Coordinates of C-alpha atoms and ligand atoms in Angstrom, one line a residue:
M267 CA -61.3 -46.0 28.1
K268 CA -59.5 -46.1 24.8
V269 CA -58.8 -42.5 23.9
L270 CA -57.3 -41.3 20.6
V271 CA -55.7 -37.9 20.5
L272 CA -55.3 -36.5 16.9
G273 CA -52.6 -33.9 17.1
V274 CA -50.8 -35.5 20.1
D275 CA -47.5 -33.7 19.3
G276 CA -49.0 -30.2 19.8
Y277 CA -49.2 -27.7 22.6
I278 CA -52.5 -29.1 24.0
G279 CA -52.2 -32.6 22.7
W280 CA -49.0 -33.5 24.5
A281 CA -50.2 -32.1 27.8
L282 CA -53.6 -33.8 27.4
A283 CA -52.1 -37.2 26.7
Q284 CA -50.2 -37.0 30.0
K285 CA -53.4 -36.2 31.9
L286 CA -55.3 -39.0 30.2
V287 CA -52.6 -41.6 31.0
K288 CA -52.5 -40.5 34.6
K289 CA -56.3 -40.9 34.7
G290 CA -55.8 -44.6 33.7
H291 CA -56.9 -44.4 30.1
E292 CA -55.3 -46.3 27.2
V293 CA -53.9 -43.5 25.2
Y294 CA -53.3 -43.5 21.4
G295 CA -52.0 -40.6 19.4
A296 CA -51.5 -39.5 15.9
D297 CA -49.6 -36.6 14.3
N298 CA -47.8 -35.6 11.1
F299 CA -45.6 -32.9 12.7
F300 CA -47.2 -30.2 10.6
T301 CA -46.8 -27.6 13.4
R302 CA -43.1 -28.4 14.0
K303 CA -42.5 -28.0 10.2
R304 CA -44.5 -24.8 9.7
V305 CA -43.0 -23.2 12.8
R306 CA -39.5 -23.8 11.4
E307 CA -40.6 -22.3 8.1
V308 CA -41.3 -18.9 9.7
G309 CA -37.8 -19.1 11.3
S310 CA -39.1 -20.0 14.7
D311 CA -39.0 -22.8 17.2
S312 CA -40.6 -23.8 20.5
V313 CA -39.0 -21.9 23.4
L314 CA -39.3 -24.9 25.7
P315 CA -37.1 -27.7 24.2
I316 CA -39.1 -30.6 22.8
P317 CA -37.3 -33.6 21.5
P318 CA -38.2 -35.7 18.5
I319 CA -41.3 -37.9 19.0
S320 CA -39.2 -41.1 19.4
R321 CA -37.5 -39.6 22.4
R322 CA -40.8 -38.1 23.7
L323 CA -42.4 -41.5 23.6
L324 CA -39.6 -43.1 25.6
D325 CA -39.6 -40.4 28.2
F326 CA -43.4 -40.7 28.4
R327 CA -43.2 -44.4 29.0
A328 CA -40.3 -44.0 31.6
H329 CA -42.3 -41.4 33.5
Y330 CA -45.8 -42.9 33.5
G331 CA -44.9 -46.6 33.2
K332 CA -47.4 -46.9 30.3
S333 CA -46.9 -46.4 26.6
L334 CA -48.6 -43.9 24.3
V335 CA -49.3 -45.8 21.1
F336 CA -48.3 -43.5 18.3
Y337 CA -49.3 -43.4 14.6
R338 CA -47.6 -41.0 12.2
G339 CA -49.8 -39.8 9.5
N340 CA -52.0 -37.1 8.0
V341 CA -55.6 -36.9 9.1
T342 CA -56.6 -35.3 5.8
N343 CA -56.0 -38.7 4.2
P344 CA -59.2 -40.7 4.6
K345 CA -57.4 -44.0 4.5
F346 CA -55.1 -43.0 7.4
M347 CA -58.2 -41.9 9.4
Y348 CA -60.1 -45.1 8.6
D349 CA -57.1 -47.3 9.4
L350 CA -56.7 -45.5 12.7
F351 CA -60.3 -46.2 13.7
R352 CA -60.0 -49.8 12.7
K353 CA -56.8 -50.4 14.6
V354 CA -57.6 -48.4 17.8
K355 CA -61.4 -48.7 18.0
P356 CA -61.5 -45.6 20.3
D357 CA -64.2 -45.0 22.8
A358 CA -63.5 -41.3 22.4
V359 CA -61.4 -39.2 20.0
Y360 CA -60.1 -35.7 20.5
H361 CA -59.6 -33.8 17.3
L362 CA -56.7 -31.4 18.0
A363 CA -55.0 -31.9 14.6
E364 CA -56.1 -28.8 12.8
Q365 CA -53.9 -25.9 11.6
R366 CA -54.3 -23.7 14.7
S367 CA -52.9 -20.3 13.8
A368 CA -55.0 -17.3 12.6
P369 CA -51.9 -15.4 11.4
Y370 CA -50.7 -18.4 9.5
S371 CA -54.0 -18.6 7.6
M372 CA -53.6 -15.0 6.6
I373 CA -50.1 -15.1 5.2
G374 CA -51.5 -15.6 1.7
L375 CA -53.7 -17.7 -0.5
K376 CA -51.5 -20.8 -0.2
Q377 CA -51.7 -20.8 3.6
A378 CA -55.4 -19.9 3.5
N379 CA -56.2 -22.9 1.2
E380 CA -54.0 -25.2 3.2
T381 CA -55.9 -24.2 6.4
M382 CA -59.2 -24.7 4.7
V383 CA -58.3 -28.2 3.4
N384 CA -56.4 -29.3 6.5
N385 CA -59.1 -28.4 8.9
I386 CA -62.4 -29.0 7.0
V387 CA -61.2 -32.2 5.3
S388 CA -59.8 -33.7 8.5
T389 CA -63.1 -33.1 10.3
M390 CA -65.0 -34.7 7.4
N391 CA -62.8 -37.7 7.5
L392 CA -63.4 -38.0 11.2
I393 CA -67.1 -37.8 10.8
Y394 CA -67.2 -40.5 8.1
A395 CA -64.8 -42.8 9.9
A396 CA -66.9 -42.5 13.1
K397 CA -70.1 -43.1 11.1
D398 CA -68.7 -46.1 9.2
I399 CA -66.6 -47.8 11.8
N400 CA -67.5 -46.7 15.3
P401 CA -70.8 -44.7 15.5
D402 CA -70.8 -44.8 19.3
V403 CA -67.5 -43.0 19.6
H404 CA -67.6 -39.7 21.5
I405 CA -66.0 -37.0 19.2
I406 CA -64.5 -34.1 21.1
K407 CA -63.6 -31.5 18.6
L408 CA -61.6 -28.4 19.3
G409 CA -63.4 -25.3 18.0
T410 CA -62.8 -21.7 19.1
M411 CA -64.5 -18.8 20.9
G412 CA -63.4 -16.8 17.8
E413 CA -66.2 -18.5 15.8
Y414 CA -68.7 -16.1 17.4
G415 CA -66.6 -13.0 16.7
T416 CA -67.4 -9.9 18.9
P417 CA -71.2 -9.1 18.5
N418 CA -72.8 -6.2 20.3
I419 CA -75.0 -8.6 22.3
D420 CA -74.3 -11.4 24.8
I421 CA -72.9 -14.6 23.3
A422 CA -74.9 -17.8 24.0
E423 CA -73.3 -21.2 24.5
G424 CA -73.9 -22.7 21.0
F425 CA -77.6 -22.2 20.7
F426 CA -80.1 -19.5 21.6
E427 CA -83.8 -18.8 21.5
V428 CA -84.7 -16.2 19.0
E429 CA -88.0 -14.4 18.2
F430 CA -88.4 -13.0 14.7
R431 CA -91.7 -11.6 13.3
G432 CA -93.7 -13.1 16.1
R433 CA -92.3 -16.7 15.8
R434 CA -89.8 -18.3 18.1
D435 CA -87.1 -21.0 17.5
T436 CA -83.9 -22.3 19.0
L437 CA -81.1 -21.8 16.5
P438 CA -77.3 -21.9 16.4
F439 CA -75.9 -18.6 17.7
P440 CA -74.6 -16.6 14.7
R441 CA -70.9 -17.1 13.9
N442 CA -68.8 -14.2 12.6
A443 CA -65.2 -15.1 12.6
G444 CA -62.2 -12.9 12.1
S445 CA -59.6 -14.9 10.1
W446 CA -59.6 -17.7 7.5
Y447 CA -58.5 -20.0 10.4
H448 CA -61.4 -19.0 12.6
W449 CA -63.8 -19.5 9.6
T450 CA -62.6 -23.1 9.2
K451 CA -63.8 -23.8 12.7
V452 CA -67.2 -22.3 11.9
H453 CA -67.4 -24.6 8.8
D454 CA -66.4 -27.6 11.0
S455 CA -69.1 -26.7 13.5
N456 CA -71.7 -26.6 10.8
N457 CA -70.5 -29.9 9.4
L458 CA -70.5 -31.6 12.8
M459 CA -74.0 -30.3 13.6
F460 CA -75.2 -31.7 10.3
A461 CA -73.4 -35.0 10.8
N462 CA -75.2 -35.3 14.2
R463 CA -78.5 -34.7 12.5
L464 CA -77.8 -37.3 9.8
W465 CA -76.3 -40.1 11.9
N466 CA -76.8 -39.2 15.6
L467 CA -73.1 -39.0 16.3
R468 CA -72.2 -38.1 19.8
I469 CA -70.2 -34.8 19.6
T470 CA -68.8 -32.2 22.0
D471 CA -67.8 -29.1 20.0
V472 CA -65.5 -27.1 22.3
M473 CA -65.4 -23.3 21.7
Q474 CA -62.1 -22.6 23.4
G475 CA -60.6 -19.3 24.3
V476 CA -56.9 -18.3 24.1
V477 CA -54.8 -20.8 26.1
Y478 CA -51.7 -19.7 28.0
G479 CA -49.1 -21.3 30.2
T480 CA -45.9 -23.3 30.2
S481 CA -46.9 -26.3 32.2
T482 CA -49.6 -28.4 33.9
A483 CA -49.9 -30.5 37.1
E484 CA -48.4 -33.4 35.1
I485 CA -45.5 -31.5 33.5
K486 CA -43.1 -31.3 36.4
D487 CA -40.0 -32.6 34.5
S488 CA -38.3 -30.9 31.6
R489 CA -38.4 -34.2 29.6
L490 CA -42.2 -33.9 29.6
F491 CA -42.4 -30.3 28.3
T492 CA -45.0 -29.4 25.8
R493 CA -44.2 -26.9 23.0
F494 CA -44.3 -23.1 23.7
D495 CA -44.4 -20.7 20.8
I496 CA -43.8 -16.9 20.9
D497 CA -43.4 -15.8 17.3
E498 CA -45.9 -13.5 15.5
V499 CA -47.4 -16.4 13.6
W500 CA -47.6 -19.3 16.1
G501 CA -47.4 -17.5 19.5
T502 CA -50.6 -16.2 21.2
A503 CA -51.2 -13.0 23.2
L504 CA -50.4 -13.8 26.8
N505 CA -47.7 -16.3 26.0
R506 CA -46.1 -13.7 23.8
F507 CA -46.4 -10.9 26.4
V508 CA -44.6 -13.0 29.0
A509 CA -41.8 -14.0 26.6
Q510 CA -41.5 -10.4 25.4
A511 CA -41.0 -9.2 29.0
V512 CA -38.4 -11.9 29.7
A513 CA -36.5 -11.1 26.5
G514 CA -36.5 -7.4 27.2
L515 CA -38.7 -6.7 24.2
P516 CA -41.7 -4.4 24.3
I517 CA -45.0 -6.0 25.1
T518 CA -47.2 -5.5 22.0
P519 CA -50.9 -4.9 22.4
Y520 CA -52.2 -4.5 18.8
G521 CA -53.9 -1.2 18.1
K522 CA -55.8 0.3 21.0
G523 CA -55.6 -3.0 22.9
N524 CA -59.2 -2.8 24.1
Q525 CA -60.1 -6.0 22.3
K526 CA -61.3 -8.6 24.7
R527 CA -61.0 -12.4 24.5
G528 CA -61.7 -15.4 26.8
F529 CA -58.5 -16.8 28.2
L530 CA -57.7 -20.0 30.2
S531 CA -54.6 -21.6 31.4
L532 CA -53.2 -24.8 29.8
E533 CA -54.0 -26.6 33.1
D534 CA -57.6 -25.5 32.9
S535 CA -57.8 -26.4 29.2
I536 CA -56.7 -29.9 29.9
N537 CA -59.0 -30.2 32.9
C538 CA -62.0 -29.0 30.8
L539 CA -61.1 -31.4 28.0
N540 CA -61.0 -34.2 30.6
I541 CA -64.4 -33.2 32.0
A542 CA -65.8 -33.3 28.5
L543 CA -64.6 -36.9 28.3
E544 CA -65.8 -38.0 31.7
K545 CA -69.2 -36.3 31.4
P546 CA -70.1 -37.1 27.8
P547 CA -73.2 -35.9 26.0
G548 CA -76.1 -38.3 25.7
D549 CA -76.5 -40.8 22.9
G550 CA -76.9 -38.9 19.6
E551 CA -76.3 -35.5 21.2
Y552 CA -74.4 -32.6 19.7
R553 CA -73.4 -30.2 22.5
V554 CA -71.4 -27.0 22.5
L555 CA -69.2 -25.9 25.4
N556 CA -67.7 -22.4 25.7
Q557 CA -64.4 -23.2 27.3
F558 CA -62.6 -20.3 29.0
D559 CA -62.0 -19.0 32.5
Q560 CA -62.3 -15.2 32.3
Y561 CA -62.3 -12.6 29.5
Y562 CA -59.7 -9.9 29.6
S563 CA -58.7 -7.0 27.4
V564 CA -55.3 -7.3 25.7
N565 CA -54.3 -4.0 27.6
F566 CA -55.2 -5.5 30.9
L567 CA -53.0 -8.6 30.2
A568 CA -50.1 -6.5 29.0
E569 CA -50.3 -4.3 32.1
T570 CA -50.6 -7.4 34.4
V571 CA -47.5 -9.0 32.8
R572 CA -45.6 -5.7 33.2
D573 CA -46.6 -5.5 36.9
V574 CA -45.9 -9.1 37.8
Y575 CA -42.6 -9.0 35.9
G576 CA -41.6 -5.9 37.8
E577 CA -42.5 -7.4 41.2
L578 CA -40.6 -10.6 40.5
T579 CA -37.4 -9.3 38.9
G580 CA -37.2 -5.6 39.8
N581 CA -36.9 -4.8 36.1
E582 CA -39.3 -2.8 34.1
A583 CA -41.0 -4.2 31.0
K584 CA -42.2 -1.7 28.4
I585 CA -45.6 -1.7 26.7
E586 CA -45.6 -0.5 23.1
H587 CA -48.9 -0.3 21.2
V588 CA -48.1 -1.4 17.6
R589 CA -50.2 -0.9 14.5
N590 CA -52.8 -3.6 14.4
P591 CA -51.9 -6.1 11.7
R592 CA -55.4 -7.6 11.9
V593 CA -58.9 -6.5 10.8
E594 CA -60.8 -6.6 14.1
S595 CA -62.7 -4.3 16.5
E596 CA -60.4 -2.8 19.1
D597 CA -63.2 -1.5 21.3
H598 CA -66.3 -3.7 21.7
Y599 CA -68.9 -5.3 24.0
Y600 CA -68.0 -8.8 25.0
N601 CA -70.1 -11.0 27.3
P602 CA -70.1 -14.7 26.3
D603 CA -71.9 -17.3 28.4
H604 CA -69.7 -20.0 29.9
A605 CA -71.8 -21.9 32.4
K606 CA -71.9 -25.5 31.1
L607 CA -68.4 -26.6 32.0
R608 CA -68.8 -25.2 35.5
E609 CA -72.1 -27.1 35.8
L610 CA -70.1 -30.2 34.8
G611 CA -67.6 -29.6 37.6
Y612 CA -64.9 -27.3 36.1
K613 CA -63.3 -25.2 38.9
P614 CA -61.1 -22.6 37.3
S615 CA -57.7 -22.2 38.9
G616 CA -58.5 -18.5 38.9
D617 CA -55.0 -17.2 39.6
L618 CA -53.9 -15.2 36.6
R619 CA -51.1 -13.4 38.5
G620 CA -49.8 -16.7 39.9
D621 CA -49.9 -18.3 36.5
I622 CA -48.0 -15.3 35.0
R623 CA -45.4 -15.6 37.8
N624 CA -44.9 -19.3 37.0
M625 CA -44.5 -18.6 33.3
I626 CA -42.0 -15.9 33.9
S627 CA -39.9 -18.2 36.1
D628 CA -40.1 -21.0 33.6
L629 CA -39.1 -18.8 30.7
M630 CA -36.3 -17.1 32.6
E631 CA -34.6 -20.5 32.4
H632 CA -34.9 -20.3 28.6
K633 CA -34.1 -16.6 28.2
E634 CA -31.4 -17.3 25.6
K635 CA -34.0 -19.0 23.4
C636 CA -36.4 -16.1 23.8
L637 CA -33.5 -13.7 22.8
L638 CA -32.6 -15.9 19.8
L639 CA -36.2 -15.7 18.5
R640 CA -36.3 -11.8 18.8
K641 CA -36.4 -11.4 15.0
V642 CA -39.7 -13.3 14.6
V643 CA -41.6 -11.7 17.4
M644 CA -42.8 -8.3 15.9
P645 CA -46.0 -8.7 13.8
K646 CA -45.5 -8.9 10.0
T647 CA -48.5 -10.8 8.8
L648 CA -51.1 -8.2 7.7
W649 CA -54.7 -9.3 7.3
R650 CA -55.3 -6.8 4.5
G651 CA -52.0 -7.6 2.8
S652 CA -52.6 -11.3 2.4
P653 CA -51.4 -11.9 -1.2
G654 CA -53.0 -14.2 -3.8
V655 CA -51.1 -15.7 -6.8
S656 CA -48.0 -13.6 -7.7
Ligands
LIG752 N1 -52.8 -9.7 20.2 C1 -52.1 -8.5 20.5 N2 -50.8 -8.6 20.6 C2 -50.1 -9.7 20.2 C3 -50.8 -10.8 19.9 C4 -52.1 -10.8 19.8 O1 -52.7 -7.5 20.9 O2 -48.8 -9.6 20.3 C5 -54.3 -9.6 20.1 C6 -54.9 -9.9 18.8 O3 -55.0 -8.8 18.0 C7 -56.3 -10.5 19.2 C8 -56.0 -11.1 20.5 O4 -54.8 -10.6 21.0 O5 -57.2 -9.5 19.4 C9 -55.9 -12.7 20.5 O6 -54.9 -13.0 19.6 P1 -54.1 -14.4 19.7 O7 -53.0 -14.4 18.7 O8 -53.7 -14.6 21.1 O9 -55.2 -15.5 19.4 P2 -56.0 -15.8 18.1 O10 -55.3 -15.4 16.9 O11 -57.4 -15.4 18.3 O12 -55.9 -17.4 18.1 C10 -55.6 -18.2 19.3 C11 -55.2 -19.6 18.9 C12 -56.3 -20.3 18.2 C13 -57.6 -20.3 19.1 C14 -57.9 -18.8 19.6 C15 -59.0 -18.8 20.6 O13 -54.0 -19.5 18.1 O14 -55.9 -21.6 17.9 O15 -58.6 -20.8 18.5 O16 -56.8 -18.2 20.2 S1 -60.0 -17.3 20.4 O17 -59.1 -16.1 20.3 O18 -60.9 -17.2 21.5 O19 -60.7 -17.4 19.1

């Protein structure tokens, strides 16, 4: 298949491209290096070294014996998106090219607007390019479990049957996001659903949990590393906790730490995204997949990292609850469905402690870099402090 990965230079994009080429697909990628640039702007960097794209592409070719055809450009530019579709004529396209950080979207109005435009406009461009140029393409769009929020009832997988005043209907499960970033994903889902109704586009909308990990089955060589962020803006919970332990910093559950989220390893994320490709929805179908392995509380993850780090190194990592910079429930019910990917063949690796052990070993080799980034690890971006125009 001809597969186009938008956002191929990112954490998931680069790992996914390797999986796809190994599976025998023709892989095309696009990126404008937004993440590299914005990560530098908050004084941070990927802990695992990632070379410039020119070097990455050479190493990719040397390792896999096949090229990744790369296009540099901005997916919020409709002309760039249309040209890509005309040149590549993809059978499937992954949209991983959105601004992906909740804290980044909460820094202030400028970043909130940038996130809105980047994410919503890029998805609109994708919808129209698909409709005008290649209406049979399978769109695999990365959404987030955070679209649903944390309601006090079970969370369905996209749609649910509801009875109200004696009448029944199947409706989209309510979305109630917790950052401007997460809301952009809700808007995207609404737009994709409507595009499907208008033009019968074939769409998989992936509600993905928090991804963790330093490698995948493909990434066995440091020249193939994907990025790994640990700062307060671009790093995510479990990745940060492991890096904090390695750097001798306190592990930081926010607030009470009883908030729960769905988590999955990078390896599982790539496998699920590959299953979505290999088992596509029917013609004209819009489907939603809740993509995560298990849900955990932040406290449970912090304690597990502390324990595994202790077993592996004999050193003690400290846990320090810090004031929650976010506006979110810290104690809540959480029970999302996640059956569909399993029905399609997803077998979770299911070894959280083993994954954490591997991450600790990988990061120990880059301990200096973790130490260098110490200044940008503690949370500074306050949800309620988000400034407008000064
Ligand atoms: N958290 C801590 N301590 C930290 C960092 C985070 O307690 O040092 C807590 C947060 O308060 C939150 C939870 O961990 O309750 C998850 O935060 P996160 O930063 O790991 O993840 P989040 O901001 O929700 O976003 C990440 C990705 C995003 C993806 C999302 C999936 O950046 O792209 O969509 O995970 S989900 O969380 O399911 O919506």
